Amino acid sequence: MIIQTLAVLAITVNSLELKCYFLNFQYSFFDEHYTCKSHGFSATANNRVVKSVSGNHLLRLTNQNVQQIYIRGQVCEVIPRGFSKFFPNITSLSMPHTSLQYLFNDDLSDLKNLRSIDFAYSKFMKVDSNFFAQSRRLEIISFRKCHELKMFGHAVFKPLKNLRILQLTELKCINEEALNNKTAIQQLVERVKINCQDPDEEQEDATEEAIESTTQDDVTRTFELRIKLLETELIKSQDTIKTLTRKLRVCEASAKNCEC
Ligand SMILES: *[C@@H]1O[C@H](CO)[C@@H](O)[C@H](O)[C@H]1NC(C)=O
Ligand SMILES: *[C@@H]1O[C@H](CO)[C@@H](O)[C@H](O)[C@H]1NC(C)=O
């Protein structure tokens, strides 16, 4: 009985199927794309890898032509994996209203051509500094109405030189968007750094960012920053030594007392 139950569980765990309606579809700020619009789908942390895809293609089109995955209102605790095995040309991933709870830094890493993402109405609280490290071609990002979202890694948008639409409306830490305006994007990114800081990450990122820079001035600044960090460490260590010395003296004194 137990073995049967386990076998059934194992089968369900390994059988995540993406059922598609294939159609040409234009969503939000995105271009019109040949799209897999999913139905009856859900992904959990324990069952997130797509193992099969089904649905009827439009005439003369195949999985190769699919450029967009659109999952709306189906519960995905995490971003599913394995899309690229079936759809090698995905440029657009839209998952609005899917109650996304957790992001992992390699979530997008196999979608090499990704240009646009939409995770509107998600439930996660933080986007890490490295989340877009593998997605340098992204042009459009929407986190609109992610009401719980309150922290962004300090350097999170830094790799994205082509970013032209950034929608951060009705977040916990900010309520703004920048559309097709480089200056506005840069200003918004700066405001995110201020309003949506992750207090645990701040110092580490400052160092990282400084080390990344290449001009002479930046190199100088990097070393100055390192020196400051080392000085801080030194002061902390000196304090520790002082405290330990004091304790040692107390110990020695009490040891002498005992000897008497
Ligand atoms: C899909 O990608 C392959 C390999 O990158 C490319 O040869 C092909 O033309 C693309 N197909 C479409 C429809 O974009
Ligand atoms: C772009 O944004 C900047 C800063 O918000 C603003 O001053 C400027 O007028 C905008 N440019 C255009 C063409 O809208």
Short mmCIF file of C-alpha atoms and ligand atoms in Angstrom, two decimals:
data_model
loop_
_atom_site.label_atom_id
_atom_site.label_comp_id
_atom_site.label_asym_id
_atom_site.label_seq_id
_atom_site.Cartn_x
_atom_site.Cartn_y
_atom_site.Cartn_z
CA MET A 1 0.00 0.00 0.00
CA ILE A 2 2.73 2.44 1.01
CA ILE A 3 4.85 1.40 -1.96
CA GLN A 4 1.90 1.95 -4.28
CA THR A 5 1.29 5.41 -2.82
CA LEU A 6 4.95 6.26 -3.23
CA ALA A 7 4.93 5.04 -6.81
CA VAL A 8 1.91 7.22 -7.58
CA LEU A 9 3.60 10.18 -5.89
CA ALA A 10 6.79 9.60 -7.88
CA ILE A 11 4.79 9.57 -11.10
CA THR A 12 2.96 12.80 -10.28
CA VAL A 13 6.19 14.48 -9.21
CA ASN A 14 7.83 13.63 -12.52
CA SER A 15 4.98 14.46 -14.83
CA LEU A 16 4.62 18.22 -14.95
CA GLU A 17 2.87 18.85 -18.24
CA LEU A 18 2.46 22.25 -19.86
CA LYS A 19 -0.82 22.26 -21.76
CA CYS A 20 -0.83 25.03 -24.34
CA TYR A 21 -3.28 26.92 -26.43
CA PHE A 22 -1.00 28.06 -29.24
CA LEU A 23 -1.90 31.44 -30.70
CA ASN A 24 -0.54 34.79 -31.80
CA PHE A 25 -0.96 36.99 -28.79
CA GLN A 26 -0.02 40.51 -27.76
CA TYR A 27 0.21 41.23 -24.04
CA SER A 28 0.85 44.43 -22.10
CA PHE A 29 3.90 46.30 -23.46
CA PHE A 30 5.17 43.26 -25.30
CA ASP A 31 5.21 42.69 -29.04
CA GLU A 32 2.85 40.19 -30.56
CA HIS A 33 4.39 36.73 -30.29
CA TYR A 34 3.49 33.20 -31.17
CA THR A 35 2.53 32.07 -27.69
CA CYS A 36 1.91 29.07 -25.51
CA LYS A 37 -0.98 30.21 -23.34
CA SER A 38 -1.11 27.57 -20.65
CA HIS A 39 -4.15 26.08 -18.98
CA GLY A 40 -4.63 23.87 -15.92
CA PHE A 41 -1.01 24.33 -14.91
CA SER A 42 0.62 24.66 -11.53
CA ALA A 43 4.17 24.43 -10.24
CA THR A 44 5.48 23.96 -6.72
CA ALA A 45 9.00 24.00 -5.33
CA ASN A 46 8.98 20.18 -5.36
CA ASN A 47 7.49 19.86 -8.81
CA ARG A 48 8.74 22.59 -11.05
CA VAL A 49 10.41 21.00 -14.06
CA VAL A 50 8.25 20.83 -17.19
CA LYS A 51 8.54 17.29 -18.54
CA SER A 52 6.16 17.48 -21.45
CA VAL A 53 4.24 19.95 -23.56
CA SER A 54 0.94 19.43 -25.36
CA GLY A 55 -1.42 21.39 -27.57
CA ASN A 56 -2.27 21.96 -31.24
CA HIS A 57 -0.07 24.28 -33.24
CA LEU A 58 -1.34 26.75 -35.78
CA LEU A 59 -0.77 25.66 -39.35
CA ARG A 60 2.89 25.11 -40.26
CA LEU A 61 4.13 26.31 -36.88
CA THR A 62 6.07 24.24 -34.33
CA ASN A 63 7.61 24.52 -30.89
CA GLN A 64 10.56 26.28 -32.59
CA ASN A 65 8.30 29.22 -33.39
CA VAL A 66 7.03 29.75 -29.87
CA GLN A 67 8.43 32.98 -28.48
CA GLN A 68 6.22 33.61 -25.50
CA ILE A 69 4.96 31.65 -22.52
CA TYR A 70 1.89 33.11 -20.91
CA ILE A 71 0.70 31.61 -17.65
CA ARG A 72 -2.06 33.60 -16.01
CA GLY A 73 -4.01 32.93 -12.86
CA GLN A 74 -2.62 29.42 -12.39
CA VAL A 75 -0.81 28.84 -9.14
CA CYS A 76 2.97 28.75 -9.50
CA GLU A 77 4.78 28.92 -6.20
CA VAL A 78 8.04 29.12 -8.17
CA ILE A 79 9.06 29.84 -11.76
CA PRO A 80 8.87 26.55 -13.64
CA ARG A 81 12.04 25.17 -15.25
CA GLY A 82 12.73 23.32 -18.45
CA PHE A 83 10.85 25.54 -20.95
CA SER A 84 13.83 25.92 -23.24
CA LYS A 85 14.04 22.18 -23.86
CA PHE A 86 10.74 22.43 -25.74
CA PHE A 87 10.76 26.05 -26.84
CA PRO A 88 14.28 27.15 -27.79
CA ASN A 89 13.23 30.65 -28.89
CA ILE A 90 11.48 32.09 -25.86
CA THR A 91 11.86 35.86 -25.65
CA SER A 92 8.94 36.61 -23.40
CA LEU A 93 7.80 35.11 -20.10
CA SER A 94 4.56 36.36 -18.58
CA MET A 95 3.21 34.97 -15.36
CA PRO A 96 0.70 37.50 -14.00
CA HIS A 97 -1.61 36.48 -11.14
CA THR A 98 0.23 33.21 -10.46
CA SER A 99 0.96 33.88 -6.75
CA LEU A 100 4.70 33.42 -7.31
CA GLN A 101 6.25 33.13 -3.85
CA TYR A 102 9.95 32.46 -4.35
CA LEU A 103 12.58 33.60 -6.83
CA PHE A 104 15.90 31.81 -7.29
CA ASN A 105 18.93 33.36 -8.92
CA ASP A 106 19.09 30.78 -11.70
CA ASP A 107 15.35 30.88 -12.49
CA LEU A 108 15.92 32.61 -15.84
CA SER A 109 19.31 31.22 -16.72
CA ASP A 110 18.25 28.79 -19.44
CA LEU A 111 16.14 31.41 -21.25
CA LYS A 112 19.07 32.99 -23.08
CA ASN A 113 17.03 35.20 -25.42
CA LEU A 114 14.69 36.65 -22.86
CA ARG A 115 13.62 40.22 -23.72
CA SER A 116 10.56 40.73 -21.56
CA ILE A 117 9.12 39.42 -18.32
CA ASP A 118 5.95 40.14 -16.43
CA PHE A 119 5.41 38.86 -12.89
CA ALA A 120 2.54 41.17 -11.99
CA TYR A 121 0.56 40.43 -8.81
CA SER A 122 3.22 38.11 -7.39
CA LYS A 123 3.81 37.47 -3.71
CA PHE A 124 7.60 37.45 -3.36
CA MET A 125 9.28 40.04 -1.14
CA LYS A 126 12.75 40.32 -2.60
CA VAL A 127 14.63 40.28 -5.90
CA ASP A 128 18.29 39.41 -5.42
CA SER A 129 21.22 41.31 -6.88
CA ASN A 130 22.05 38.40 -9.20
CA PHE A 131 18.56 37.64 -10.42
CA PHE A 132 19.14 39.14 -13.88
CA ALA A 133 22.83 38.25 -14.13
CA GLN A 134 22.15 35.78 -16.98
CA SER A 135 19.44 37.88 -18.68
CA ARG A 136 21.38 40.81 -20.01
CA ARG A 137 19.12 41.29 -23.02
CA LEU A 138 16.03 42.13 -21.00
CA GLU A 139 14.23 45.23 -22.25
CA ILE A 140 10.92 45.07 -20.42
CA ILE A 141 10.31 44.19 -16.79
CA SER A 142 7.04 44.42 -14.96
CA PHE A 143 6.59 43.75 -11.27
CA ARG A 144 3.47 45.87 -11.09
CA LYS A 145 1.19 45.27 -8.14
CA CYS A 146 3.61 42.91 -6.42
CA HIS A 147 2.27 44.29 -3.18
CA GLU A 148 4.67 42.40 -0.91
CA LEU A 149 7.80 43.33 -2.84
CA LYS A 150 10.00 45.53 -0.67
CA MET A 151 13.65 44.71 -1.40
CA PHE A 152 15.87 44.74 -4.47
CA GLY A 153 19.52 43.79 -4.45
CA HIS A 154 21.63 46.89 -4.82
CA ALA A 155 23.00 46.01 -8.28
CA VAL A 156 20.00 44.11 -9.60
CA PHE A 157 19.31 46.20 -12.72
CA LYS A 158 22.95 46.90 -13.46
CA PRO A 159 23.54 44.21 -16.14
CA LEU A 160 20.53 45.40 -18.16
CA LYS A 161 21.89 47.92 -20.63
CA ASN A 162 18.83 47.62 -22.91
CA LEU A 163 16.20 48.11 -20.25
CA ARG A 164 13.53 50.47 -21.61
CA ILE A 165 10.38 49.67 -19.65
CA LEU A 166 10.46 49.18 -15.90
CA GLN A 167 7.13 48.91 -14.18
CA LEU A 168 7.29 49.05 -10.38
CA THR A 169 3.84 50.37 -9.58
CA GLU A 170 2.15 49.55 -6.27
CA LEU A 171 5.07 47.74 -4.70
CA LYS A 172 5.62 47.91 -0.96
CA CYS A 173 8.77 50.02 -1.34
CA ILE A 174 8.01 52.08 -4.44
CA ASN A 175 5.18 53.08 -6.77
CA GLU A 176 6.61 54.21 -10.10
CA GLU A 177 7.25 53.23 -13.66
CA ALA A 178 9.56 54.41 -16.43
CA LEU A 179 8.51 53.90 -20.01
CA ASN A 180 10.78 54.32 -23.05
CA ASN A 181 12.95 56.99 -21.47
CA LYS A 182 16.57 56.15 -20.57
CA THR A 183 16.93 59.03 -18.13
CA ALA A 184 13.73 58.11 -16.35
CA ILE A 185 14.89 54.47 -16.14
CA GLN A 186 18.21 55.51 -14.60
CA GLN A 187 16.46 57.76 -12.10
CA LEU A 188 14.02 55.03 -11.16
CA VAL A 189 16.85 52.53 -10.69
CA GLU A 190 18.56 55.02 -8.35
CA ARG A 191 15.34 55.50 -6.37
CA VAL A 192 14.97 51.73 -6.04
CA LYS A 193 18.45 51.61 -4.50
CA ILE A 194 17.31 54.08 -1.86
CA ASN A 195 13.73 52.97 -1.23
CA CYS A 196 14.11 49.21 -1.60
CA GLN A 197 17.42 48.48 0.10
CA ASP A 198 18.15 45.13 1.58
CA PRO A 199 19.90 46.12 4.82
CA ASP A 200 21.80 42.81 4.96
CA GLU A 201 23.32 43.22 1.54
CA GLU A 202 24.39 46.86 1.49
CA GLN A 203 28.06 46.75 2.39
CA GLU A 204 28.85 43.64 0.38
CA ASP A 205 27.36 45.20 -2.74
CA ALA A 206 29.19 48.46 -2.33
CA THR A 207 32.45 46.52 -2.32
CA GLU A 208 31.43 44.36 -5.27
CA GLU A 209 30.37 47.33 -7.31
CA ALA A 210 33.58 49.18 -6.59
CA ILE A 211 35.69 46.18 -7.56
CA GLU A 212 33.83 45.84 -10.85
CA SER A 213 34.74 49.36 -11.94
CA THR A 214 37.69 49.75 -14.24
CA THR A 215 38.81 53.36 -14.61
CA GLN A 216 41.78 54.60 -12.61
CA ASP A 217 39.60 56.79 -10.40
CA ASP A 218 37.36 53.86 -9.69
CA VAL A 219 40.32 51.65 -8.87
CA THR A 220 41.55 54.27 -6.42
CA ARG A 221 38.10 54.47 -4.91
CA THR A 222 37.98 50.67 -4.66
CA PHE A 223 41.20 50.61 -2.68
CA GLU A 224 40.04 53.47 -0.50
CA LEU A 225 36.87 51.56 0.22
CA ARG A 226 38.81 48.39 0.99
CA ILE A 227 41.13 50.31 3.28
CA LYS A 228 38.11 51.76 5.09
CA LEU A 229 36.66 48.28 5.52
CA LEU A 230 40.01 47.00 6.80
CA GLU A 231 40.33 49.94 9.17
CA THR A 232 36.89 49.14 10.54
CA GLU A 233 37.94 45.50 10.97
CA LEU A 234 41.13 46.65 12.67
CA ILE A 235 39.28 48.86 15.14
CA LYS A 236 36.91 45.99 15.92
CA SER A 237 39.87 43.64 16.44
CA GLN A 238 41.64 46.14 18.68
CA ASP A 239 38.51 46.42 20.79
CA THR A 240 38.36 42.64 21.04
CA ILE A 241 42.02 42.50 22.08
CA LYS A 242 41.41 45.16 24.74
CA THR A 243 38.43 43.25 26.11
CA LEU A 244 40.37 39.98 26.14
CA THR A 245 43.38 41.59 27.81
CA ARG A 246 41.13 43.01 30.51
CA LYS A 247 39.54 39.60 31.05
CA LEU A 248 42.96 37.97 31.16
CA ARG A 249 44.08 40.40 33.87
CA VAL A 250 40.98 39.65 35.92
CA CYS A 251 41.67 35.93 35.52
CA GLU A 252 45.31 36.32 36.50
CA ALA A 253 44.29 38.37 39.54
CA SER A 254 41.74 35.80 40.66
CA ALA A 255 44.21 32.95 39.99
CA LYS A 256 46.74 34.66 42.24
CA ASN A 257 44.04 35.05 44.89
CA CYS A 258 43.38 31.34 44.71
CA GLU A 259 47.05 30.49 45.07
CA CYS A 260 47.20 32.51 48.33
C1 LIG B 1 14.63 29.63 -33.39
O1 LIG B 1 15.96 29.56 -32.98
C2 LIG B 1 16.80 28.87 -33.86
C3 LIG B 1 18.13 28.75 -33.21
O2 LIG B 1 18.46 29.90 -32.48
C4 LIG B 1 16.81 29.61 -35.18
O3 LIG B 1 17.62 28.92 -36.12
C5 LIG B 1 15.40 29.72 -35.72
O4 LIG B 1 15.37 30.50 -36.87
C6 LIG B 1 14.49 30.34 -34.70
N1 LIG B 1 13.14 30.26 -35.17
C7 LIG B 1 12.30 31.27 -35.05
C8 LIG B 1 10.97 31.06 -35.65
O5 LIG B 1 12.56 32.33 -34.50
C1 LIG B 2 12.49 61.60 -19.70
O1 LIG B 2 12.53 61.60 -18.29
C2 LIG B 2 13.17 62.72 -17.74
C3 LIG B 2 13.30 62.49 -16.25
O2 LIG B 2 12.11 62.06 -15.68
C4 LIG B 2 12.34 63.96 -18.08
O3 LIG B 2 12.95 65.09 -17.52
C5 LIG B 2 12.26 64.07 -19.59
O4 LIG B 2 11.42 65.14 -19.93
C6 LIG B 2 11.73 62.80 -20.20
N1 LIG B 2 11.85 62.85 -21.65
C7 LIG B 2 10.82 62.68 -22.45
C8 LIG B 2 11.11 62.75 -23.91
O5 LIG B 2 9.70 62.47 -22.04
#
